[in-house]
Coordinates of C-alpha atoms in Angstrom, one line a residue:
X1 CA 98.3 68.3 73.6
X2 CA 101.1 69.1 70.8
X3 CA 103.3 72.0 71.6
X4 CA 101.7 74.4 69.1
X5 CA 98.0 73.9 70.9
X6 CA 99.7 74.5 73.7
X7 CA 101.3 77.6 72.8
X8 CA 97.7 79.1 70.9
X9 CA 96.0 77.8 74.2
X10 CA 98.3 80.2 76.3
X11 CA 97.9 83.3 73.5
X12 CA 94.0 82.4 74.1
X13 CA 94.2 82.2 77.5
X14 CA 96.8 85.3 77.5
X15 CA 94.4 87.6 75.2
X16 CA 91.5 86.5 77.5
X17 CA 93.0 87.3 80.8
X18 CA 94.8 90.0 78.7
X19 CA 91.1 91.8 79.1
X20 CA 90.7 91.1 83.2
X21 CA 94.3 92.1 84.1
X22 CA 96.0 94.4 81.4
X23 CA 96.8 94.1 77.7
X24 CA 98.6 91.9 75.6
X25 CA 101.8 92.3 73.4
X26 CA 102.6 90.7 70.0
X27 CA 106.6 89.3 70.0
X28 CA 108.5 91.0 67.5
X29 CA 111.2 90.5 65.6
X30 CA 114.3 90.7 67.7
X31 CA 112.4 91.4 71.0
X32 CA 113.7 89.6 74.5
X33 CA 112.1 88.6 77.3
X34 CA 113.6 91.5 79.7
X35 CA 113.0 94.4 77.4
X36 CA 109.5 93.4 77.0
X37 CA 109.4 93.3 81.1
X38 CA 111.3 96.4 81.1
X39 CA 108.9 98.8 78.6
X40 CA 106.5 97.1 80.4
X41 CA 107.7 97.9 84.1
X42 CA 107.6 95.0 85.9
X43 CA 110.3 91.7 85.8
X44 CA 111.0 89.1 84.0
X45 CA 109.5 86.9 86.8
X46 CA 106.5 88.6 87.4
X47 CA 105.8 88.4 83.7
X48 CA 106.2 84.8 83.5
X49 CA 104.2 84.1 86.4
X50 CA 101.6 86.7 84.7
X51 CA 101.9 84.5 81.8
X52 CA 102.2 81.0 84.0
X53 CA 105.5 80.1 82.1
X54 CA 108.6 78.4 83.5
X55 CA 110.3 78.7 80.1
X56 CA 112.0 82.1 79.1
X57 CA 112.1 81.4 75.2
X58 CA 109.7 83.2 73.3
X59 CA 108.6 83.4 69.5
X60 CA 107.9 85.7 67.1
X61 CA 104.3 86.5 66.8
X62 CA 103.2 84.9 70.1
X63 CA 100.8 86.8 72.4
X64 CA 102.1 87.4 76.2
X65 CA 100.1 89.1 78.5
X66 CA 101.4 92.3 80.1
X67 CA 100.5 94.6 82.8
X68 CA 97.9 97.2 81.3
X69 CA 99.6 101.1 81.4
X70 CA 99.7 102.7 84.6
X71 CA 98.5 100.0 86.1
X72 CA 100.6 99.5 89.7
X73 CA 103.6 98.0 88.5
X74 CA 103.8 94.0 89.5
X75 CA 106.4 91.7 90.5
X76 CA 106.8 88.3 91.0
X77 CA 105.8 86.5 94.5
X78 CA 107.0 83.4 94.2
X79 CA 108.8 82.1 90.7
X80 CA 111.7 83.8 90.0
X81 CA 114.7 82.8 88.4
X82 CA 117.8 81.1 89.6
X83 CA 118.7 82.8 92.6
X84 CA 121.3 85.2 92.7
X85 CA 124.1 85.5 95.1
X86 CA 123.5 88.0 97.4
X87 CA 125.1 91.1 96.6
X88 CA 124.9 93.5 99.6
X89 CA 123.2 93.3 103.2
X90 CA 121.6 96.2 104.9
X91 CA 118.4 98.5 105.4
X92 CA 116.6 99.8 103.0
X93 CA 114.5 103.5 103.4
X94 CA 111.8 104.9 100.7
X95 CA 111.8 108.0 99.1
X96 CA 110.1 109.6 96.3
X97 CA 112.3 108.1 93.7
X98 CA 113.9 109.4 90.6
X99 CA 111.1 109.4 87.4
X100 CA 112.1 106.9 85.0
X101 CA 110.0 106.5 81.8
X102 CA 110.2 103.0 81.7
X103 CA 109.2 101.9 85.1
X104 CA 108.4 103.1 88.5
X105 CA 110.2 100.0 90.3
X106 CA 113.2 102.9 90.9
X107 CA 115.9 103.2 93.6
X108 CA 119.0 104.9 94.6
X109 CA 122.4 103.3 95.4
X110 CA 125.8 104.6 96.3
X111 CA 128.2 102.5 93.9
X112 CA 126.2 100.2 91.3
X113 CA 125.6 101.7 87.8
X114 CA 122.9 103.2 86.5
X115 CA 120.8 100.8 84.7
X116 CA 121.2 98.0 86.6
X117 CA 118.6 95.6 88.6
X118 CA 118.9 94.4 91.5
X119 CA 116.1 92.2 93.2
X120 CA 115.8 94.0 97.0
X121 CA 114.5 90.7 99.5
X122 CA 112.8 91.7 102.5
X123 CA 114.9 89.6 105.2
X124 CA 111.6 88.6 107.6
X125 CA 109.0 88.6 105.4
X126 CA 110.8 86.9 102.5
X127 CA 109.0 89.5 99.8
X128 CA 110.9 90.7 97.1
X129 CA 111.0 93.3 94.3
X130 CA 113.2 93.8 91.0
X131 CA 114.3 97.7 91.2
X132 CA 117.0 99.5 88.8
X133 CA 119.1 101.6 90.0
X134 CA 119.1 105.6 88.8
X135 CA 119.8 108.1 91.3
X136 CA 122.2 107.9 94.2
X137 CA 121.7 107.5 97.7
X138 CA 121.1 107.0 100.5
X139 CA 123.5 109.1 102.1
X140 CA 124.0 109.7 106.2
X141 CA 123.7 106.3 107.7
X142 CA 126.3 103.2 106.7
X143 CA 123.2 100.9 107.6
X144 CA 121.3 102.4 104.7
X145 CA 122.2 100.2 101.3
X146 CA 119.1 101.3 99.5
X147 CA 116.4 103.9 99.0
X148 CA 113.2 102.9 97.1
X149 CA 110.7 104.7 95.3
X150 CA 107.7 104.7 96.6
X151 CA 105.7 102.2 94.7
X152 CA 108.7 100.0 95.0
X153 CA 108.8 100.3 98.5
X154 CA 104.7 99.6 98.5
X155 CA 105.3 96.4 96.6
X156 CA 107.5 95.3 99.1
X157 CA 105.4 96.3 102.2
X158 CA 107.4 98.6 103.9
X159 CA 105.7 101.9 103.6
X160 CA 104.3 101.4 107.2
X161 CA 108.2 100.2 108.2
X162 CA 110.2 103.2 106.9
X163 CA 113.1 101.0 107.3
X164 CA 113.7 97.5 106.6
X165 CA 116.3 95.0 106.4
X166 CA 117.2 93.8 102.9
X167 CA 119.5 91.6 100.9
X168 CA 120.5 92.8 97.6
X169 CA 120.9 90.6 94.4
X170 CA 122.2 91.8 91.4
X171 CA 120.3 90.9 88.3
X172 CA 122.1 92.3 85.3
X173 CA 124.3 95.3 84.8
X174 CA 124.0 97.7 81.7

């Protein structure tokens, strides 16, 4: 199969599926890969596994599949890219979380700027989430590296925890 019946096979298969699982989005001009994750909050991972790419190039007018509006935010399970060196170590707690109109995958952190991501691993069950960080917190215990919001604590499994031990990974910086 030539490259470009490959690529209208995956916008066929995208706009199909698109229907099933959530909508679809037409690459413009000048559009990246993590702002299209971003206004569409969820990662870059989850949306190349959404869209069952390895490959983060993508064209202008091509059709990727995204996660439908206020549908639960997703993340990816098991491609994700290079790893990243792990930042911090520690527990992490969930709270309501700070609105954000761009995505509810929120958390609070003492010292890292606002704006930037940072994939929280769940140390025994290996399960992992891309959060950004815009509030401050957690406050009280030195354990304590991170607070969640809720649906980011949910996608992670630990609502039933309360408290969890993490690593942290910082995935890009404002």
């Amino acid at each position: 199969m030539t490259r470009r019946a490959a690529t209208l096979a995956a916008a066929l298969l995208a706009g199909l599926l698109g229907a099933a699982q959530g909508g679809t989005y037409r690459v413009q001009a000048g559009d990246t890969l993590w702002e299209i994750a971003r206004a569409h909050g969820t990662s870059v991972g989850a949306l190349l596994q959404l869209n069952g790419r390895s490959s983060q190039t993508i064209r202008v007018g091509e059709v990727l599949q995204v996660p439908e509006r206020g549908a639960p935010t997703i993340r990816a399970t098991s491609l994700a890219p290079a790893a990243a060196p792990v930042f911090q170590q520690g527990q992490a707690v969930y709270y309501g979380g700070r609105a954000h109109p761009q995505t509810t995958m929120t958390a609070a952190h003492l010292s890292l700027p606002f704006g930037t991501w940072v994939r929280v691993t769940h140390a025994r069950t290996g399960r992992s989430v891309d959060v950004m960080i815009n509030d401050r917190g957690p406050f009280g215990v030195q354990s304590r590296v991170i607070d969640l919001s809720t649906d980011a604590a949910r996608a992670l499994g630990i609502l039933s925890e309360g408290v969890a031990p993490v690593t942290l990974s910082v995935l890009s910086r404002p």
